PDB file of C-alpha atoms in Angstrom:
ATOM      1  CA  UNK A 176       0.244   0.108   0.027  1.00 86.00           C
ATOM      2  CA  UNK A 177       2.951   2.350   0.731  1.00 90.00           C
ATOM      3  CA  UNK A 178       3.633   2.090  -3.121  1.00 94.00           C
ATOM      4  CA  UNK A 179       0.189   3.229  -4.179  1.00 96.00           C
ATOM      5  CA  UNK A 180       0.347   6.002  -1.427  1.00 96.00           C
ATOM      6  CA  UNK A 181       3.533   7.227  -3.100  1.00 95.00           C
ATOM      7  CA  UNK A 182       1.432   7.191  -6.546  1.00 94.00           C
ATOM      8  CA  UNK A 183      -1.394   9.481  -5.303  1.00 96.00           C
ATOM      9  CA  UNK A 184       0.900  11.391  -2.826  1.00 96.00           C
ATOM     10  CA  UNK A 185      -1.192  10.963  -0.047  1.00 97.00           C
ATOM     11  CA  UNK A 186      -0.912   8.914   3.063  1.00 97.00           C
ATOM     12  CA  UNK A 187      -3.617   7.777   5.003  1.00 98.00           C
ATOM     13  CA  UNK A 188      -4.187   7.880   8.611  1.00 97.00           C
ATOM     14  CA  UNK A 189      -6.801   5.323   8.493  1.00 97.00           C
ATOM     15  CA  UNK A 190      -5.129   2.466   6.040  1.00 96.00           C
ATOM     16  CA  UNK A 191      -8.596   0.563   6.304  1.00 96.00           C
ATOM     17  CA  UNK A 192     -10.348   3.216   4.501  1.00 97.00           C
ATOM     18  CA  UNK A 193      -7.525   3.069   1.655  1.00 97.00           C
ATOM     19  CA  UNK A 194      -8.220  -0.804   1.600  1.00 96.00           C
ATOM     20  CA  UNK A 195     -12.029  -0.407   1.197  1.00 97.00           C
ATOM     21  CA  UNK A 196     -11.661   1.946  -1.629  1.00 97.00           C
ATOM     22  CA  UNK A 197      -9.622  -0.579  -3.548  1.00 97.00           C
ATOM     23  CA  UNK A 198     -12.042  -3.623  -2.837  1.00 96.00           C
ATOM     24  CA  UNK A 199     -14.631  -4.622  -5.320  1.00 95.00           C
ATOM     25  CA  UNK A 200     -17.556  -6.162  -4.875  1.00 93.00           C
ATOM     26  CA  UNK A 201     -16.547  -9.630  -6.881  1.00 93.00           C
ATOM     27  CA  UNK A 202     -13.846  -9.853  -4.073  1.00 91.00           C
ATOM     28  CA  UNK A 203     -16.275  -9.147  -1.101  1.00 89.00           C
ATOM     29  CA  UNK A 204     -18.671 -11.934  -2.774  1.00 86.00           C
ATOM     30  CA  UNK A 205     -16.121 -14.438  -2.812  1.00 86.00           C
ATOM     31  CA  UNK A 206     -14.763 -13.867   0.534  1.00 81.00           C
ATOM     32  CA  UNK A 207     -15.776 -16.378   3.046  1.00 76.00           C
ATOM     33  CA  UNK A 208     -15.919 -13.494   5.989  1.00 76.00           C
ATOM     34  CA  UNK A 209     -18.059 -10.440   5.794  1.00 79.00           C
ATOM     35  CA  UNK A 210     -16.157  -7.931   3.747  1.00 86.00           C
ATOM     36  CA  UNK A 211     -17.220  -4.351   2.486  1.00 93.00           C
ATOM     37  CA  UNK A 212     -16.451  -3.289  -0.660  1.00 94.00           C
ATOM     38  CA  UNK A 213     -16.033   0.190  -2.216  1.00 96.00           C
ATOM     39  CA  UNK A 214     -19.666   1.251  -3.546  1.00 96.00           C
ATOM     40  CA  UNK A 215     -20.498   3.528  -0.652  1.00 97.00           C
ATOM     41  CA  UNK A 216     -17.362   5.348  -0.936  1.00 98.00           C
ATOM     42  CA  UNK A 217     -17.778   5.745  -4.323  1.00 97.00           C
ATOM     43  CA  UNK A 218     -21.169   7.175  -3.972  1.00 97.00           C
ATOM     44  CA  UNK A 219     -19.467   9.967  -1.692  1.00 98.00           C
ATOM     45  CA  UNK A 220     -16.537  10.421  -3.898  1.00 98.00           C
ATOM     46  CA  UNK A 221     -18.912  11.101  -6.833  1.00 97.00           C
ATOM     47  CA  UNK A 222     -20.595  13.926  -4.866  1.00 97.00           C
ATOM     48  CA  UNK A 223     -17.073  15.356  -4.031  1.00 98.00           C
ATOM     49  CA  UNK A 224     -15.618  15.070  -7.421  1.00 97.00           C
ATOM     50  CA  UNK A 225     -18.675  17.013  -8.814  1.00 96.00           C
ATOM     51  CA  UNK A 226     -18.122  19.790  -6.033  1.00 97.00           C
ATOM     52  CA  UNK A 227     -14.621  20.278  -6.731  1.00 97.00           C
ATOM     53  CA  UNK A 228     -15.099  20.103 -10.657  1.00 95.00           C
ATOM     54  CA  UNK A 229     -17.964  22.420 -10.703  1.00 95.00           C
ATOM     55  CA  UNK A 230     -16.075  24.878  -8.278  1.00 96.00           C
ATOM     56  CA  UNK A 231     -13.129  24.882 -10.660  1.00 92.00           C
ATOM     57  CA  UNK A 232     -15.314  25.615 -13.561  1.00 90.00           C
ATOM     58  CA  UNK A 233     -17.208  28.061 -11.926  1.00 92.00           C
ATOM     59  CA  UNK A 234     -13.918  30.208 -10.784  1.00 91.00           C
ATOM     60  CA  UNK A 235     -11.804  29.891 -13.729  1.00 85.00           C
ATOM     61  CA  UNK A 236     -14.432  30.420 -16.643  1.00 81.00           C
ATOM     62  CA  UNK A 237     -16.328  33.225 -15.514  1.00 84.00           C
ATOM     63  CA  UNK A 238     -18.075  33.844 -18.784  1.00 80.00           C
ATOM     64  CA  UNK A 239     -18.984  30.288 -19.440  1.00 78.00           C
ATOM     65  CA  UNK A 240     -22.795  29.747 -19.168  1.00 82.00           C
ATOM     66  CA  UNK A 241     -24.288  27.069 -16.758  1.00 86.00           C
ATOM     67  CA  UNK A 242     -25.292  24.808 -19.965  1.00 80.00           C
ATOM     68  CA  UNK A 243     -21.838  24.460 -21.207  1.00 76.00           C
ATOM     69  CA  UNK A 244     -20.425  24.255 -17.539  1.00 83.00           C
ATOM     70  CA  UNK A 245     -22.815  21.298 -17.227  1.00 84.00           C
ATOM     71  CA  UNK A 246     -21.479  19.987 -20.263  1.00 78.00           C
ATOM     72  CA  UNK A 247     -17.751  20.414 -19.591  1.00 79.00           C
ATOM     73  CA  UNK A 248     -18.190  19.079 -16.010  1.00 85.00           C
ATOM     74  CA  UNK A 249     -19.875  15.977 -17.546  1.00 82.00           C
ATOM     75  CA  UNK A 250     -16.610  15.444 -20.000  1.00 78.00           C
ATOM     76  CA  UNK A 251     -14.201  15.664 -17.223  1.00 84.00           C
ATOM     77  CA  UNK A 252     -15.858  13.217 -14.935  1.00 88.00           C
ATOM     78  CA  UNK A 253     -17.295  10.799 -17.309  1.00 84.00           C
ATOM     79  CA  UNK A 254     -16.250   6.987 -17.383  1.00 86.00           C
ATOM     80  CA  UNK A 255     -13.666   7.223 -19.710  1.00 82.00           C
ATOM     81  CA  UNK A 256     -11.994  10.225 -18.010  1.00 85.00           C
ATOM     82  CA  UNK A 257     -11.897   8.964 -14.718  1.00 92.00           C
ATOM     83  CA  UNK A 258     -10.490   5.611 -16.155  1.00 91.00           C
ATOM     84  CA  UNK A 259      -8.068   7.518 -17.607  1.00 88.00           C
ATOM     85  CA  UNK A 260      -7.233   9.338 -14.537  1.00 93.00           C
ATOM     86  CA  UNK A 261      -7.121   5.933 -12.726  1.00 95.00           C
ATOM     87  CA  UNK A 262      -4.314   4.599 -15.554  1.00 93.00           C
ATOM     88  CA  UNK A 263      -2.317   7.727 -14.484  1.00 93.00           C
ATOM     89  CA  UNK A 264      -1.823   6.158 -10.700  1.00 96.00           C
ATOM     90  CA  UNK A 265      -1.596   2.811 -11.873  1.00 96.00           C
ATOM     91  CA  UNK A 266      -4.816   2.069  -9.546  1.00 97.00           C
ATOM     92  CA  UNK A 267      -5.894  -1.147 -11.409  1.00 95.00           C
ATOM     93  CA  UNK A 268      -2.878  -2.965 -10.281  1.00 95.00           C
ATOM     94  CA  UNK A 269      -3.861  -2.420  -6.517  1.00 97.00           C
ATOM     95  CA  UNK A 270      -7.531  -3.609  -6.654  1.00 96.00           C
ATOM     96  CA  UNK A 271      -8.608  -6.417  -4.538  1.00 95.00           C
ATOM     97  CA  UNK A 272     -10.733  -8.381  -7.199  1.00 94.00           C
ATOM     98  CA  UNK A 273     -12.560 -11.652  -7.383  1.00 92.00           C
ATOM     99  CA  UNK A 274     -10.973 -14.526  -9.201  1.00 92.00           C
ATOM    100  CA  UNK A 275     -14.169 -14.091 -12.215  1.00 88.00           C
ATOM    101  CA  UNK A 276     -12.961 -10.262 -12.488  1.00 90.00           C
ATOM    102  CA  UNK A 277      -9.288 -10.797 -12.428  1.00 90.00           C
ATOM    103  CA  UNK A 278      -9.540 -13.645 -14.883  1.00 91.00           C
ATOM    104  CA  UNK A 279     -11.726 -11.306 -17.536  1.00 90.00           C
ATOM    105  CA  UNK A 280      -9.552  -8.218 -17.192  1.00 90.00           C
ATOM    106  CA  UNK A 281     -11.184  -6.464 -14.405  1.00 89.00           C
ATOM    107  CA  UNK A 282      -8.156  -4.560 -13.861  1.00 93.00           C
ATOM    108  CA  UNK A 283      -8.422  -2.770 -16.918  1.00 91.00           C
ATOM    109  CA  UNK A 284     -12.335  -2.688 -17.361  1.00 92.00           C
ATOM    110  CA  UNK A 285     -13.293   1.264 -17.229  1.00 91.00           C
ATOM    111  CA  UNK A 286     -16.324   1.033 -15.543  1.00 92.00           C
ATOM    112  CA  UNK A 287     -14.290  -0.585 -12.242  1.00 94.00           C
ATOM    113  CA  UNK A 288     -11.293   1.547 -12.679  1.00 95.00           C
ATOM    114  CA  UNK A 289     -13.876   4.690 -12.555  1.00 94.00           C
ATOM    115  CA  UNK A 290     -15.704   3.417  -9.819  1.00 96.00           C
ATOM    116  CA  UNK A 291     -12.471   2.981  -7.637  1.00 97.00           C
ATOM    117  CA  UNK A 292     -11.214   6.513  -8.426  1.00 98.00           C
ATOM    118  CA  UNK A 293     -14.361   7.804  -7.197  1.00 98.00           C
ATOM    119  CA  UNK A 294     -14.541   5.601  -4.014  1.00 98.00           C
ATOM    120  CA  UNK A 295     -10.608   6.755  -3.330  1.00 98.00           C
ATOM    121  CA  UNK A 296     -11.857  10.301  -3.542  1.00 98.00           C
ATOM    122  CA  UNK A 297     -14.233   9.353  -1.075  1.00 98.00           C
ATOM    123  CA  UNK A 298     -11.770   7.752   1.088  1.00 98.00           C
ATOM    124  CA  UNK A 299      -9.723  10.693   0.867  1.00 98.00           C
ATOM    125  CA  UNK A 300     -12.345  13.141   1.836  1.00 98.00           C
ATOM    126  CA  UNK A 301     -12.891  11.055   4.891  1.00 98.00           C
ATOM    127  CA  UNK A 302      -9.453  10.618   6.054  1.00 98.00           C
ATOM    128  CA  UNK A 303      -8.147  13.871   5.327  1.00 97.00           C
ATOM    129  CA  UNK A 304     -11.009  16.380   4.759  1.00 98.00           C
ATOM    130  CA  UNK A 305     -11.986  18.333   1.699  1.00 98.00           C
ATOM    131  CA  UNK A 306      -8.716  20.311   1.321  1.00 97.00           C
ATOM    132  CA  UNK A 307      -6.893  16.842   0.583  1.00 98.00           C
ATOM    133  CA  UNK A 308      -9.688  15.505  -1.530  1.00 98.00           C
ATOM    134  CA  UNK A 309      -9.781  18.848  -3.621  1.00 97.00           C
ATOM    135  CA  UNK A 310      -5.937  18.683  -3.768  1.00 96.00           C
ATOM    136  CA  UNK A 311      -5.915  15.137  -5.236  1.00 97.00           C
ATOM    137  CA  UNK A 312      -8.771  15.796  -7.676  1.00 96.00           C
ATOM    138  CA  UNK A 313      -7.148  18.881  -8.980  1.00 94.00           C
ATOM    139  CA  UNK A 314      -3.965  17.112 -10.119  1.00 91.00           C
ATOM    140  CA  UNK A 315      -5.990  15.701 -12.793  1.00 91.00           C
ATOM    141  CA  UNK A 316      -8.050  18.721 -13.719  1.00 83.00           C
ATOM    142  CA  UNK A 317      -5.288  20.795 -14.892  1.00 62.00           C
ATOM    143  CA  UNK A 318      -5.506  23.784 -17.472  1.00 42.00           C
ATOM    144  CA  UNK A 319      -5.034  21.318 -20.304  1.00 44.00           C
ATOM    145  CA  UNK A 320      -7.997  19.094 -19.065  1.00 44.00           C
ATOM    146  CA  UNK A 321     -10.377  22.523 -18.740  1.00 44.00           C
ATOM    147  CA  UNK A 322      -9.735  23.134 -22.505  1.00 45.00           C
ATOM    148  CA  UNK A 323     -11.136  19.751 -23.476  1.00 48.00           C
ATOM    149  CA  UNK A 324     -14.409  20.169 -25.570  1.00 57.00           C
ATOM    150  CA  UNK A 325     -17.222  17.893 -25.623  1.00 74.00           C
ATOM    151  CA  UNK A 326     -16.737  17.437 -29.250  1.00 85.00           C
ATOM    152  CA  UNK A 327     -19.901  15.872 -30.147  1.00 87.00           C
ATOM    153  CA  UNK A 328     -22.140  18.633 -28.575  1.00 82.00           C
ATOM    154  CA  UNK A 329     -19.922  21.155 -30.202  1.00 81.00           C
ATOM    155  CA  UNK A 330     -20.175  19.478 -33.744  1.00 88.00           C
ATOM    156  CA  UNK A 331     -24.294  19.240 -33.301  1.00 87.00           C
ATOM    157  CA  UNK A 332     -24.337  23.010 -32.313  1.00 81.00           C
ATOM    158  CA  UNK A 333     -22.429  23.877 -35.433  1.00 84.00           C
ATOM    159  CA  UNK A 334     -24.697  21.625 -37.781  1.00 88.00           C
ATOM    160  CA  UNK A 335     -27.863  22.814 -36.170  1.00 84.00           C
ATOM    161  CA  UNK A 336     -27.354  26.072 -37.641  1.00 81.00           C
ATOM    162  CA  UNK A 337     -28.444  24.355 -41.195  1.00 82.00           C
ATOM    163  CA  UNK A 338     -31.788  23.163 -40.915  1.00 82.00           C
ATOM    164  CA  UNK A 339     -32.149  19.804 -42.442  1.00 86.00           C
ATOM    165  CA  UNK A 340     -28.877  18.647 -41.777  1.00 90.00           C
ATOM    166  CA  UNK A 341     -28.376  15.458 -39.649  1.00 92.00           C
ATOM    167  CA  UNK A 342     -25.502  13.643 -37.848  1.00 95.00           C
ATOM    168  CA  UNK A 343     -25.367  10.087 -37.436  1.00 96.00           C
ATOM    169  CA  UNK A 344     -22.441   7.921 -35.579  1.00 97.00           C
ATOM    170  CA  UNK A 345     -21.799   4.757 -37.171  1.00 96.00           C
ATOM    171  CA  UNK A 346     -19.728   1.655 -35.754  1.00 96.00           C
ATOM    172  CA  UNK A 347     -17.770   0.326 -38.638  1.00 96.00           C
ATOM    173  CA  UNK A 348     -15.155  -1.725 -36.594  1.00 95.00           C
ATOM    174  CA  UNK A 349     -14.900  -3.666 -33.681  1.00 94.00           C
ATOM    175  CA  UNK A 350     -11.418  -5.256 -32.389  1.00 92.00           C
ATOM    176  CA  UNK A 351     -10.126  -7.114 -29.398  1.00 89.00           C
ATOM    177  CA  UNK A 352     -11.974  -9.836 -26.825  1.00 87.00           C
ATOM    178  CA  UNK A 353     -15.157  -9.043 -25.163  1.00 83.00           C
ATOM    179  CA  UNK A 354     -13.868  -7.475 -22.246  1.00 81.00           C
ATOM    180  CA  UNK A 355     -11.136  -5.194 -23.945  1.00 82.00           C
ATOM    181  CA  UNK A 356     -12.864  -3.956 -27.023  1.00 87.00           C
ATOM    182  CA  UNK A 357     -11.756  -1.346 -29.209  1.00 92.00           C
ATOM    183  CA  UNK A 358     -14.406   0.563 -31.711  1.00 95.00           C
ATOM    184  CA  UNK A 359     -13.717   2.277 -34.816  1.00 96.00           C
ATOM    185  CA  UNK A 360     -16.855   5.097 -35.584  1.00 97.00           C
ATOM    186  CA  UNK A 361     -17.439   7.179 -38.557  1.00 97.00           C
ATOM    187  CA  UNK A 362     -19.718  10.230 -38.288  1.00 97.00           C
ATOM    188  CA  UNK A 363     -21.649  11.407 -41.054  1.00 96.00           C
ATOM    189  CA  UNK A 364     -23.402  14.458 -42.256  1.00 95.00           C
ATOM    190  CA  UNK A 365     -26.478  13.430 -43.849  1.00 93.00           C
ATOM    191  CA  UNK A 366     -25.275  10.326 -45.891  1.00 91.00           C
ATOM    192  CA  UNK A 367     -21.700  11.870 -46.238  1.00 94.00           C
ATOM    193  CA  UNK A 368     -18.549  10.687 -43.965  1.00 95.00           C
ATOM    194  CA  UNK A 369     -17.024  13.732 -42.200  1.00 96.00           C
ATOM    195  CA  UNK A 370     -14.773  11.969 -39.573  1.00 96.00           C
ATOM    196  CA  UNK A 371     -13.359   9.123 -38.353  1.00 96.00           C
ATOM    197  CA  UNK A 372     -12.537   7.980 -34.528  1.00 95.00           C
ATOM    198  CA  UNK A 373     -11.184   5.101 -32.658  1.00 94.00           C
ATOM    199  CA  UNK A 374     -11.459   4.447 -28.741  1.00 90.00           C
ATOM    200  CA  UNK A 375     -11.710   2.074 -26.063  1.00 87.00           C
ATOM    201  CA  UNK A 376     -15.481   3.008 -26.001  1.00 89.00           C
ATOM    202  CA  UNK A 377     -18.042   3.744 -28.368  1.00 90.00           C
ATOM    203  CA  UNK A 378     -18.399   7.277 -26.770  1.00 88.00           C
ATOM    204  CA  UNK A 379     -14.574   7.637 -26.916  1.00 88.00           C
ATOM    205  CA  UNK A 380     -14.397   6.819 -30.742  1.00 93.00           C
ATOM    206  CA  UNK A 381     -17.588   9.173 -31.361  1.00 94.00           C
ATOM    207  CA  UNK A 382     -15.843  11.995 -29.426  1.00 90.00           C
ATOM    208  CA  UNK A 383     -12.680  11.339 -31.483  1.00 92.00           C
ATOM    209  CA  UNK A 384     -14.793  11.214 -34.795  1.00 95.00           C
ATOM    210  CA  UNK A 385     -16.484  14.571 -33.746  1.00 93.00           C
ATOM    211  CA  UNK A 386     -13.020  16.060 -33.225  1.00 90.00           C
ATOM    212  CA  UNK A 387     -11.689  14.977 -36.468  1.00 93.00           C
ATOM    213  CA  UNK A 388     -14.663  16.321 -38.208  1.00 92.00           C
ATOM    214  CA  UNK A 389     -14.312  19.672 -36.412  1.00 87.00           C
ATOM    215  CA  UNK A 390     -10.793  19.917 -37.460  1.00 86.00           C
ATOM    216  CA  UNK A 391     -11.538  19.602 -41.139  1.00 88.00           C
ATOM    217  CA  UNK A 392     -13.727  22.326 -40.862  1.00 83.00           C
ATOM    218  CA  UNK A 393     -10.925  24.368 -39.759  1.00 79.00           C
ATOM    219  CA  UNK A 394     -11.243  24.208 -35.870  1.00 72.00           C
ATOM    220  CA  UNK A 395      -7.996  23.494 -33.663  1.00 64.00           C
ATOM    221  CA  UNK A 396      -7.430  22.151 -30.237  1.00 59.00           C
ATOM    222  CA  UNK A 397      -4.544  21.681 -27.945  1.00 49.00           C
TER     223      UNK A 397
END
């Protein structure tokens, strides 16, 4: 656990909170003794994450309307984003998983990683208070992240200016085993392809396809 604490730059006073945050329900279900798992911490961590992200957007983007802030926050705390944050601290390697999840790629499963990341936030909040939880979260919500766009929404807003135009996203290919699939997606304007994307989920691939379409229209992103 010391190695993981080094990864997250936080040392727990109550080590049992850290163990609980890393305990998946599959591990608890296979245990012969009553074992708690991280779903309640996940619930708490989600609320803390929403608050910290909302505060940062509110303070650093005074001209951003409420609707755009909601979409921006959604992009920053979606499952794909949280799974990516968890990989930056190698969270998957420290999870307590049942044998079934272990054998089917649970340590790399985005939903498990995202849930455990939120549980970790909840654990830090209980152990060290809101300031420590905030410090941990803001490591991932740096200035670069705040310039990320919800490319699908932006593309939709542009296309809606032309009545009669219609966007659609089509999965044109899948690769990998069921527990670790990747998707190729094409975005079409009416029947014409205008962008392609690739990702570990359909949503991520759709975002990349929308981004490519926007770049072909002359938009530039960092």
